[in-house]
Short mmCIF file of N, CA and C in Angstrom, two decimals:
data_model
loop_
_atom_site.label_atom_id
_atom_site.label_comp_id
_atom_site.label_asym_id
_atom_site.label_seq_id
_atom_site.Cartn_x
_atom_site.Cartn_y
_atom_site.Cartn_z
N UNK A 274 5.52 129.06 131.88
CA UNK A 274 5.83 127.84 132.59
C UNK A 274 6.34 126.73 131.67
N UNK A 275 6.04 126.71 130.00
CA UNK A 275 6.62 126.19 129.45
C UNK A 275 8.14 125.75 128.91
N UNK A 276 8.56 124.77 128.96
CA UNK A 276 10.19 125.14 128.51
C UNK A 276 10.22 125.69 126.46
N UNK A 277 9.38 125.64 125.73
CA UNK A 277 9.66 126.01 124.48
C UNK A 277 7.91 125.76 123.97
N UNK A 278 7.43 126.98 123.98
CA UNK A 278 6.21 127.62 122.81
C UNK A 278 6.50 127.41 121.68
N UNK A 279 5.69 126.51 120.55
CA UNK A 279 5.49 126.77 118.81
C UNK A 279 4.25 127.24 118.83
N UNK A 280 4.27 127.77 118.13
CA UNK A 280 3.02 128.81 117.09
C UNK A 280 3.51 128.75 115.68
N UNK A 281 2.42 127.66 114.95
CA UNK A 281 2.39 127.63 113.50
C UNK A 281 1.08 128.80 113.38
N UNK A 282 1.33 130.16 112.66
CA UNK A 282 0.37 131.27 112.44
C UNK A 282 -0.38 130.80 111.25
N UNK A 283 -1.20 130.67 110.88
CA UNK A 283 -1.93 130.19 109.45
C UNK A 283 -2.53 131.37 108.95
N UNK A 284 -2.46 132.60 109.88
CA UNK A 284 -3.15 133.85 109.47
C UNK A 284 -4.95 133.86 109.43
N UNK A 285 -5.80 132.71 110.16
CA UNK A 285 -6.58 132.86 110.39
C UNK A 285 -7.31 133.77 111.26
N UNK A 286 -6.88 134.10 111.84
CA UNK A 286 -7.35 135.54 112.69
C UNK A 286 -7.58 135.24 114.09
N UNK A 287 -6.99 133.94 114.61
CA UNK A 287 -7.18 133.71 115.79
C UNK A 287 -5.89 134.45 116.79
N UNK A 288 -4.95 134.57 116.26
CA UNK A 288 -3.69 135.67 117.19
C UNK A 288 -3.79 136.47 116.96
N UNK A 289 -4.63 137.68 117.91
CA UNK A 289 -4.57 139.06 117.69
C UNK A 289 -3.15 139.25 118.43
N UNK A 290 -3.40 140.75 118.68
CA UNK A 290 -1.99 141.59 119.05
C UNK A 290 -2.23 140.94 120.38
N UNK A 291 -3.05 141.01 120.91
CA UNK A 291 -2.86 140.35 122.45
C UNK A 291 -2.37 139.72 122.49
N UNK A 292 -3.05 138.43 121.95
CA UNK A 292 -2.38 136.87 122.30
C UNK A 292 -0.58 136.72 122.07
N UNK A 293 -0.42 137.77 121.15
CA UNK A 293 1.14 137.25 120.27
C UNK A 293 1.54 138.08 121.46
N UNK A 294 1.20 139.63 121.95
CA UNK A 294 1.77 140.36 123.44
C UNK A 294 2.38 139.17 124.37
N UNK A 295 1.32 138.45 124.53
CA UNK A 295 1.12 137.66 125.37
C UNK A 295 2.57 136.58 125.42
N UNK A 296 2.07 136.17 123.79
CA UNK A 296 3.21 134.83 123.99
C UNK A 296 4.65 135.22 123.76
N UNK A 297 4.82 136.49 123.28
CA UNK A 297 6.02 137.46 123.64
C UNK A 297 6.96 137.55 124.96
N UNK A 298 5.93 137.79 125.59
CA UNK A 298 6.23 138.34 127.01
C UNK A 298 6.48 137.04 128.17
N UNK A 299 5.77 135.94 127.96
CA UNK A 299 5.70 134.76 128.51
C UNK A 299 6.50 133.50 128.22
N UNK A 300 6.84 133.61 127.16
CA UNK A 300 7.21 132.57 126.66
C UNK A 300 8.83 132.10 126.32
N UNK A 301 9.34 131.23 127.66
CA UNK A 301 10.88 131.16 127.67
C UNK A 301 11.32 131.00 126.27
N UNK A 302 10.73 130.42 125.45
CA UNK A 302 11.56 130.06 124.05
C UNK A 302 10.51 130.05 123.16
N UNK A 303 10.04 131.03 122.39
CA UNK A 303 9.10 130.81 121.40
C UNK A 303 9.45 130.99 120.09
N UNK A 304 8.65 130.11 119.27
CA UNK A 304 8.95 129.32 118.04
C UNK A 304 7.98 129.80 117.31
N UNK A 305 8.05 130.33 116.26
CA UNK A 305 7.48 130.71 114.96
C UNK A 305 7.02 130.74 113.70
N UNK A 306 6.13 130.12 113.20
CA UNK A 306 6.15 130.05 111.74
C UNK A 306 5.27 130.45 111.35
N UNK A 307 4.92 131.75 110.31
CA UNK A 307 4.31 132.42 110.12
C UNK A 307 4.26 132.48 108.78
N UNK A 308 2.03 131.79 107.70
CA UNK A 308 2.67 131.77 107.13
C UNK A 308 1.59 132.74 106.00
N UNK A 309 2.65 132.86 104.95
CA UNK A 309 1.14 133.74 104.12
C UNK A 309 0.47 133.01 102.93
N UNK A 310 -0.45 133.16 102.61
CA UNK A 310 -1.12 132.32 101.75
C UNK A 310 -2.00 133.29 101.27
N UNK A 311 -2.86 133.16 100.03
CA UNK A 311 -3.92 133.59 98.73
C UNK A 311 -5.09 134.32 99.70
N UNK A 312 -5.55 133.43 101.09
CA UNK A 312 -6.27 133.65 102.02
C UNK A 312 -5.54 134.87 103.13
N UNK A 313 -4.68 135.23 103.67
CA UNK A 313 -4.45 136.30 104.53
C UNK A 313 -3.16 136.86 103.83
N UNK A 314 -2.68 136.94 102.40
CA UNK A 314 -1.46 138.22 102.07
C UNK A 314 -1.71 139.42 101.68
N UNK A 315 -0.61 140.04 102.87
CA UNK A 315 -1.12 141.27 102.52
C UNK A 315 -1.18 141.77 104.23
N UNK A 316 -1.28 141.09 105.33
CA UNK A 316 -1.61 140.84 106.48
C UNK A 316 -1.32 139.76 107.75
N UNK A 317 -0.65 138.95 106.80
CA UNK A 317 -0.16 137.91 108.15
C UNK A 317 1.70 137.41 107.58
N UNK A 318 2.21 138.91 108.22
CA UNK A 318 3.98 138.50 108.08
C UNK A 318 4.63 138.15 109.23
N UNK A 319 5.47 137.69 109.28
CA UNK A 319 6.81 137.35 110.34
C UNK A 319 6.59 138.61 111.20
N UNK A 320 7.09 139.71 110.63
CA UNK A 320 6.92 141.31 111.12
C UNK A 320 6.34 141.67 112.36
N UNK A 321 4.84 140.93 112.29
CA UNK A 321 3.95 141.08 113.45
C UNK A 321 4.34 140.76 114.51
N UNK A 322 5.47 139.84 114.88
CA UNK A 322 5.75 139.74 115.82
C UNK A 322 7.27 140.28 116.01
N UNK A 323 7.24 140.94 117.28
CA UNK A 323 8.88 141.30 117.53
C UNK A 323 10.28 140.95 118.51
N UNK A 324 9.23 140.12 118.99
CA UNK A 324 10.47 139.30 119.67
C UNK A 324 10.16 137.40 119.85
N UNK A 325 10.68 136.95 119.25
CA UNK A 325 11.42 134.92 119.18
C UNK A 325 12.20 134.76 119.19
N UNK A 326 12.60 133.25 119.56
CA UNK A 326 13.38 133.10 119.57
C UNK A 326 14.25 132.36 118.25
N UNK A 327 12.98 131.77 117.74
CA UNK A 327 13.20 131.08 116.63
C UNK A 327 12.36 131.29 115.43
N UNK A 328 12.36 131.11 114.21
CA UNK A 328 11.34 131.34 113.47
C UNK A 328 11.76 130.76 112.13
N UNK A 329 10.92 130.04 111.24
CA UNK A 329 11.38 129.53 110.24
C UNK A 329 9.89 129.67 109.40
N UNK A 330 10.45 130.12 107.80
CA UNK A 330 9.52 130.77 106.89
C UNK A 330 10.04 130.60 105.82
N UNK A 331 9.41 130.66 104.64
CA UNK A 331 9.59 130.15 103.54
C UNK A 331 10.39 131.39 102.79
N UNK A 332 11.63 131.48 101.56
CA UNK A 332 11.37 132.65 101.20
C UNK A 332 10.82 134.09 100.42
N UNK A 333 9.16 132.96 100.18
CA UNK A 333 8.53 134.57 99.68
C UNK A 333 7.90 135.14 100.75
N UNK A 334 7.83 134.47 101.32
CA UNK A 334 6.91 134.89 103.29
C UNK A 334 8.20 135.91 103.71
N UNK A 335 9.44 135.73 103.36
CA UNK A 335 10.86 136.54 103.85
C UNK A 335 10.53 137.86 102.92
N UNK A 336 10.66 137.20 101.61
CA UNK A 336 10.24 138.98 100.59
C UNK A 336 8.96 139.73 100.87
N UNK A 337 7.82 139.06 100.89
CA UNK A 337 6.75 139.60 101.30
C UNK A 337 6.67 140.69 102.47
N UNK A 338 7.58 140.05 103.64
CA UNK A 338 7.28 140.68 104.97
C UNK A 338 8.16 142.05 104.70
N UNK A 339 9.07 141.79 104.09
CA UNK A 339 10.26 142.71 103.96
C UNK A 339 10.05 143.44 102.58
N UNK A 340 9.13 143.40 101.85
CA UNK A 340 8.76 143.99 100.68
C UNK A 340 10.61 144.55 99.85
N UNK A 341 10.70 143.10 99.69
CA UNK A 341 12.32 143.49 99.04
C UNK A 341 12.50 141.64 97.94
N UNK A 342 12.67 142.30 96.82
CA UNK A 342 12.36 140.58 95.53
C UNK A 342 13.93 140.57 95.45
N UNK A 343 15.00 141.12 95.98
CA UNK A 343 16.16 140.92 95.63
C UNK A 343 17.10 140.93 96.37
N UNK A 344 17.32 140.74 97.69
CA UNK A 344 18.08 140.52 98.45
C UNK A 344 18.75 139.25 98.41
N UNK A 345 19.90 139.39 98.80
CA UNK A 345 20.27 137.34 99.27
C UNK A 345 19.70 137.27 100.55
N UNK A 346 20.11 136.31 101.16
CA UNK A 346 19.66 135.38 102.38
C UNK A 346 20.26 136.42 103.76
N UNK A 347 21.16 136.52 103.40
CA UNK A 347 21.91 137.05 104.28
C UNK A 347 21.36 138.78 104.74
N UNK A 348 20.91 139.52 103.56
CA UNK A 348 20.64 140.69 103.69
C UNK A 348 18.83 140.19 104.30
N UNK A 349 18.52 139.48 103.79
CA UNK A 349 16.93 138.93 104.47
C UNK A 349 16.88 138.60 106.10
N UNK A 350 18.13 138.46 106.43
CA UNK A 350 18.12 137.91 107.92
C UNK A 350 18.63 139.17 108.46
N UNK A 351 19.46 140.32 107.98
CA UNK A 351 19.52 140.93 108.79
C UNK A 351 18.29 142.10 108.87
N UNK A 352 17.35 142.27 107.83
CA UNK A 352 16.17 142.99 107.99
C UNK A 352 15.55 143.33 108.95
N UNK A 353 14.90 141.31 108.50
CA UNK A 353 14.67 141.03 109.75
C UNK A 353 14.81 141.42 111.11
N UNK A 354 16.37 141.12 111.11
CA UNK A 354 16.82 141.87 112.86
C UNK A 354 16.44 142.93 112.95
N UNK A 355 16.38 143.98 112.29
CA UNK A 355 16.22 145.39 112.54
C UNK A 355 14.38 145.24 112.86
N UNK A 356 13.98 144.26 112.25
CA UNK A 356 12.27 144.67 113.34
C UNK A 356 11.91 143.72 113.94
N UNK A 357 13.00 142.81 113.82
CA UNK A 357 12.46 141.56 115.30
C UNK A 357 13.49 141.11 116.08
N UNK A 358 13.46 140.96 117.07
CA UNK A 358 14.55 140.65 118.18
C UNK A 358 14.15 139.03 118.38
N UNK A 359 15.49 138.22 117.40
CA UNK A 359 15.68 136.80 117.46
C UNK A 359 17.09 136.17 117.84
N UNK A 360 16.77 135.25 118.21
CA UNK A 360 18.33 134.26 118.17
C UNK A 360 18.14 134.02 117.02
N UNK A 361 17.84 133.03 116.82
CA UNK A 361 17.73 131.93 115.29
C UNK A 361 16.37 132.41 114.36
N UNK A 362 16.70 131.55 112.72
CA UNK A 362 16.14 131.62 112.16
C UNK A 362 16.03 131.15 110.94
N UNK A 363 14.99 130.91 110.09
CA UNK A 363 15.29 129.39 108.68
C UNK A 363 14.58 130.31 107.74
N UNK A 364 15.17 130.37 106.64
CA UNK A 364 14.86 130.61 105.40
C UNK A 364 14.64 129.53 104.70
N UNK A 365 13.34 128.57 104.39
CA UNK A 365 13.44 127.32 103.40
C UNK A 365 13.15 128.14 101.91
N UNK A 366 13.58 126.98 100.91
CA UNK A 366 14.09 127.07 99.73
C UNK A 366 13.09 126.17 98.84
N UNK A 367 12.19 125.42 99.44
CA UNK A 367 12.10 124.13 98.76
C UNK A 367 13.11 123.06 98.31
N UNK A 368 13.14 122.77 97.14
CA UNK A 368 13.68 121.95 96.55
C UNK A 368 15.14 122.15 96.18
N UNK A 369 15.57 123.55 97.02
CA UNK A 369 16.69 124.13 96.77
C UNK A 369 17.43 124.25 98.34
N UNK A 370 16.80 123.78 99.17
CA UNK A 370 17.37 124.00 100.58
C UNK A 370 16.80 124.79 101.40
N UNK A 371 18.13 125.11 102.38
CA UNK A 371 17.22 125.93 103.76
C UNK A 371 18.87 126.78 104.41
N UNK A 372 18.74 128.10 104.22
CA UNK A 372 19.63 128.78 105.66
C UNK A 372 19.16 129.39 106.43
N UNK A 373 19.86 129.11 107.53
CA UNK A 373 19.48 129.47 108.80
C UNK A 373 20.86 130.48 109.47
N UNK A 374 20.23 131.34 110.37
CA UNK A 374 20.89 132.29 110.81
C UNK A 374 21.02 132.35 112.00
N UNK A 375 22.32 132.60 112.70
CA UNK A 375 22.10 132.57 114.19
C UNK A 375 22.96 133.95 115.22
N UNK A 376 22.71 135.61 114.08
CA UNK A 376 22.91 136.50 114.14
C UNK A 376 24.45 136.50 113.90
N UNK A 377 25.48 135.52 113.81
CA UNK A 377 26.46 136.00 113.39
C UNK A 377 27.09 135.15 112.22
N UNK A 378 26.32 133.68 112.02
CA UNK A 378 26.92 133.01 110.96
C UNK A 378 25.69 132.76 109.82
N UNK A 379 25.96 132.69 108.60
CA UNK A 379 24.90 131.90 107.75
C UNK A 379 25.09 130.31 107.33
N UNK A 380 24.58 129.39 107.59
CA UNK A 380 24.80 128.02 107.02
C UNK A 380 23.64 128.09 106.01
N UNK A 381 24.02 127.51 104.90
CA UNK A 381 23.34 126.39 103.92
C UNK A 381 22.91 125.09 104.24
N UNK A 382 21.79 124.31 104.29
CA UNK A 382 21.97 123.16 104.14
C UNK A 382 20.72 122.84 103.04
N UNK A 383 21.44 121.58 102.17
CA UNK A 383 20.97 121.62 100.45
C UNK A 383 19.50 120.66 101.11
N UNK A 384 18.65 120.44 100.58
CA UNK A 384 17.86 119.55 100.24
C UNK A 384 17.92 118.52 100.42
N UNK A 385 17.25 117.48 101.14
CA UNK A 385 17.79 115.72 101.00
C UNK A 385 17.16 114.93 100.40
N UNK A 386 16.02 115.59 99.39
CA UNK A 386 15.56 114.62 98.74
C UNK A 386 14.65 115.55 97.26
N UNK A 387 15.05 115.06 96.16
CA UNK A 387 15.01 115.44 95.23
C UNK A 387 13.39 115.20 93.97
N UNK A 388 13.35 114.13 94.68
CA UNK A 388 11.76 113.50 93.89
C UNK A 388 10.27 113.47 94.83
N UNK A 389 9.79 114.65 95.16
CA UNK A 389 8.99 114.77 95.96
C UNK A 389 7.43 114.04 95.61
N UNK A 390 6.86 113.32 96.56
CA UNK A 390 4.99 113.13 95.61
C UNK A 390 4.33 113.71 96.59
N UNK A 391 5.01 114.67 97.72
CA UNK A 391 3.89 115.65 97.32
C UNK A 391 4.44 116.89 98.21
N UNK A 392 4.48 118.21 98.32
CA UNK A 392 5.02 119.09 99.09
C UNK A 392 4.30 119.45 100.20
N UNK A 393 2.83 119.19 100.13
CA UNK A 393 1.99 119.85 101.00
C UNK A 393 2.84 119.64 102.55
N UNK A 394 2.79 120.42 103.18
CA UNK A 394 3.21 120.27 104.95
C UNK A 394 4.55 119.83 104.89
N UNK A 395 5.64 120.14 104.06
CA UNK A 395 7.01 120.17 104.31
C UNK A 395 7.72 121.12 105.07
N UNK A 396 7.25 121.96 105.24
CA UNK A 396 7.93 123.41 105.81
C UNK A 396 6.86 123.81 107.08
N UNK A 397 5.85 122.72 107.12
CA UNK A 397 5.60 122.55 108.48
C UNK A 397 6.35 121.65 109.44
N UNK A 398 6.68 120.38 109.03
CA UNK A 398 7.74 119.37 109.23
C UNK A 398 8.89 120.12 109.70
N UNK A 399 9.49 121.07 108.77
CA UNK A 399 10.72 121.09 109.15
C UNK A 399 10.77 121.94 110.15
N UNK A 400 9.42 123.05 110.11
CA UNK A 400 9.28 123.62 111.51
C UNK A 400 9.61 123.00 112.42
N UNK A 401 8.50 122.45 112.71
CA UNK A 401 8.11 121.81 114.26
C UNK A 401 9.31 120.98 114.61
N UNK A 402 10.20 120.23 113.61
CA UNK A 402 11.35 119.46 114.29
C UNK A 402 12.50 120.13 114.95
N UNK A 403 12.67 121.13 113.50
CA UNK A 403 13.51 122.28 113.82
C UNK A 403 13.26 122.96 115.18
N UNK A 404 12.15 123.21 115.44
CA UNK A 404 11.47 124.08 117.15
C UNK A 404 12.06 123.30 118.25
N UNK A 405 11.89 121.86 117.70
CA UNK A 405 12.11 121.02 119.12
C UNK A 405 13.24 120.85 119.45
N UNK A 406 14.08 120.71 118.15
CA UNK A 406 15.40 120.68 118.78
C UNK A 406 16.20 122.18 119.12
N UNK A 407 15.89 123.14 119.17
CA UNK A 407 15.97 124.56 119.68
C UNK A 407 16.36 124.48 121.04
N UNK A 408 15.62 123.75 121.89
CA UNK A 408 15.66 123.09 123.06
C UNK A 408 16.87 122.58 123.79
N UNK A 409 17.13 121.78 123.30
CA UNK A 409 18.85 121.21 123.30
C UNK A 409 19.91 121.49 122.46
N UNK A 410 19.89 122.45 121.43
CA UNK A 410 21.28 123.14 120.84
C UNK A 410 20.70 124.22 119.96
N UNK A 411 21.65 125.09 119.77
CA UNK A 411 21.57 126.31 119.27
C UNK A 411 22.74 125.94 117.91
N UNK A 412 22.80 124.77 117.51
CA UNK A 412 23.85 124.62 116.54
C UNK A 412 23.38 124.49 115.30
N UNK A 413 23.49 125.52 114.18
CA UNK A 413 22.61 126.24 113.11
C UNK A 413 22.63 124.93 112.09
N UNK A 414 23.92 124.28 111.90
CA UNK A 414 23.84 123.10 111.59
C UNK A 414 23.52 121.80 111.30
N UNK A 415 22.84 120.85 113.01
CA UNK A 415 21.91 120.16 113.48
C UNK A 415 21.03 120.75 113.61
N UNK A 416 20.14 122.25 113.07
CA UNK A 416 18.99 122.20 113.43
C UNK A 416 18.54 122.58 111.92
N UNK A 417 19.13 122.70 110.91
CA UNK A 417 18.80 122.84 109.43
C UNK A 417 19.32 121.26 109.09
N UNK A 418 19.85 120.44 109.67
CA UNK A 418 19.90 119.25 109.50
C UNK A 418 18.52 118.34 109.56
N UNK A 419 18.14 118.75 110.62
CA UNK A 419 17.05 117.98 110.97
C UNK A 419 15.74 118.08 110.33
N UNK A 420 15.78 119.63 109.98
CA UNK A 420 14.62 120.28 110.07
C UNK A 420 14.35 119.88 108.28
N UNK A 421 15.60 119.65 107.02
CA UNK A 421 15.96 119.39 106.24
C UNK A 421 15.05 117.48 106.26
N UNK A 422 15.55 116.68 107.17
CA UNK A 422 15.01 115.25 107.21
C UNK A 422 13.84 114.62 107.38
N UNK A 423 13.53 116.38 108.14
CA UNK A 423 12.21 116.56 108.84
C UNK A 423 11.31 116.64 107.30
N UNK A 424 11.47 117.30 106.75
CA UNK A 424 10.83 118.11 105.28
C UNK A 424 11.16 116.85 104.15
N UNK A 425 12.23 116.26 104.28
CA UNK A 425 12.52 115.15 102.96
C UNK A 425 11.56 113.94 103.40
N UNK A 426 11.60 113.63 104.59
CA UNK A 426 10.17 112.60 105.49
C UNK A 426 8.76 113.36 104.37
N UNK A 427 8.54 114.06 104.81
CA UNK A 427 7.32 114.43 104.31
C UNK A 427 6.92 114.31 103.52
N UNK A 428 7.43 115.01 102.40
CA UNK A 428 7.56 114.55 100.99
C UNK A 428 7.26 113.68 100.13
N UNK A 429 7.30 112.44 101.01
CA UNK A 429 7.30 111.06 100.20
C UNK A 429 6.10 110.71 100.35
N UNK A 430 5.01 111.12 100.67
CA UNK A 430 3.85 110.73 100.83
C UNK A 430 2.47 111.56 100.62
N UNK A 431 1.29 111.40 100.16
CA UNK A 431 0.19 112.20 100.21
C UNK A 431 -0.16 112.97 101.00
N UNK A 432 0.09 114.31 100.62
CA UNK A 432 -0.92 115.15 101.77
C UNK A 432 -0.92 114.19 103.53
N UNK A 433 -1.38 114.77 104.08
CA UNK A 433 -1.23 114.38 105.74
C UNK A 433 -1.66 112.63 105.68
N UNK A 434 -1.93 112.06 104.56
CA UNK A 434 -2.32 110.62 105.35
C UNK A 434 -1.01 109.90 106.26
N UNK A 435 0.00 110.53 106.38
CA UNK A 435 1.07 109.65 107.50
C UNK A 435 1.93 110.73 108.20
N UNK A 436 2.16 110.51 109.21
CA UNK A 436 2.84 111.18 110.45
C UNK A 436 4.49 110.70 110.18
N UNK A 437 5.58 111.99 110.70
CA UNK A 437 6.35 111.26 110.53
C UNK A 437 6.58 110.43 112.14
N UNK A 438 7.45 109.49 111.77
CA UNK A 438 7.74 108.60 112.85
C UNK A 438 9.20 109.19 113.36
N UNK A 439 9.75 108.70 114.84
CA UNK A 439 11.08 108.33 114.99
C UNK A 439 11.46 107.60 114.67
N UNK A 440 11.43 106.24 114.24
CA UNK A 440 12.25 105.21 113.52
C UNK A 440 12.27 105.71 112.00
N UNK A 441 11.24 105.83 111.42
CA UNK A 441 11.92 107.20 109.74
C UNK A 441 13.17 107.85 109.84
N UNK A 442 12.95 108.90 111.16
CA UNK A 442 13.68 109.99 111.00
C UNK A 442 15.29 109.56 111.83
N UNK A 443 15.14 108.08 112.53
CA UNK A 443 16.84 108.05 112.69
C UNK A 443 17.23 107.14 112.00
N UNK A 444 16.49 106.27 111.15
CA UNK A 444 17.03 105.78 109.66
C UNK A 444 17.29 106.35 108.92
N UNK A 445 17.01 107.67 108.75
CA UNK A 445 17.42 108.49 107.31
C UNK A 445 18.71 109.18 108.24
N UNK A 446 18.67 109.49 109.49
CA UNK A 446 19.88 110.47 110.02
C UNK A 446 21.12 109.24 110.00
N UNK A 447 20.46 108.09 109.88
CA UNK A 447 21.98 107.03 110.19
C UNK A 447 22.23 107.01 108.40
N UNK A 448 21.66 106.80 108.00
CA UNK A 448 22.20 106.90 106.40
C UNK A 448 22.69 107.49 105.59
N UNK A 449 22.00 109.14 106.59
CA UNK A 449 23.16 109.93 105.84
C UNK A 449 24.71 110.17 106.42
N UNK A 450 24.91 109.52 107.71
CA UNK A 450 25.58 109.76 108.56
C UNK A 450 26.83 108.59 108.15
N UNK A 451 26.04 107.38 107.17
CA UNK A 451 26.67 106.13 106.99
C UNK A 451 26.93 105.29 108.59
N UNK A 452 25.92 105.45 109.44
CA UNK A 452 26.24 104.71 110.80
C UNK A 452 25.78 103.26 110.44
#
């Protein structure tokens, strides 16, 4: 009944096979980020699930799932396809960027901010913005754009003490835009 499902996976053990069955099968537009950490690797990849619509992951969470240290971006997204049935999808980079795939093109988009104080929850940021705008365009472009402003927002501040705002995030889109 929803118009667009996110599921940030933390690999805590709360999505069994059911639940993900579940949000598979139900879910007009579901959104993905799946992630691995010291606490569940080894056991909580992208993989597990086989059909989204969207999904954005860091890329050792991409090598990990795909047990491959040398691919480019491009050979990582089509892996992928072969065990998950997606439209879209984000490879972040950190401090090096983010491509995203939308089964027939690859875009780049670089980094927008270079002096980070602190990384924690950047590539959650760029998730969740990235998810939302999924919604209203499929344009690989504006949604590694955002998801990019989404992640350079973050950045600038301690660990979770601040949320990003909408007035942040269309001051930085008018600036880079020069509006």
């Amino acid at each position: 009944k929803f118009d667009l499902v996110m599921v940030h996976d933390f690999g805590h053990g709360l999505l069994k096979e059911k639940i993900i069955n579940l949000l598979q099968s139900q879910s007009k537009n579901l959104c993905v980020n799946v992630q691995t950490n010291s606490a569940n690797a080894g056991y909580n990849y992208l993989t597990k699930y086989s059909k989204v619509g969207y999904f954005s992951i860091d890329e050792p969470e991409a090598r990990l799932a795909l047990q491959d240290l040398d691919a480019n971006s491009l050979k990582l997204f089509k892996k992928l396809k072969n065990n998950i049935k997606y439209k879209l999808g984000s490879i972040t980079f950190g401090r090096n960027g983010t491509n995203i795939f939308n089964g027939k093109s690859l875009h780049y988009a670089p980094a927008l901010s270079k002096e980070p104080v602190d990384t924690l929850g950047a590539g959650d940021a760029y998730f969740t913005l990235s998810s939302l705008f999924t919604k209203v365009t499929n344009d690989i472009e504006i949604l590694a754009l955002v998801g990019n402003i989404a992640g350079a927002l973050k950045i600038k501040f301690v660990g979770h003490r601040k949320s990003l705002e909408k007035n942040d995030f269309l001051n930085f889109l008018k600036s880079i835009l020069n509006i």
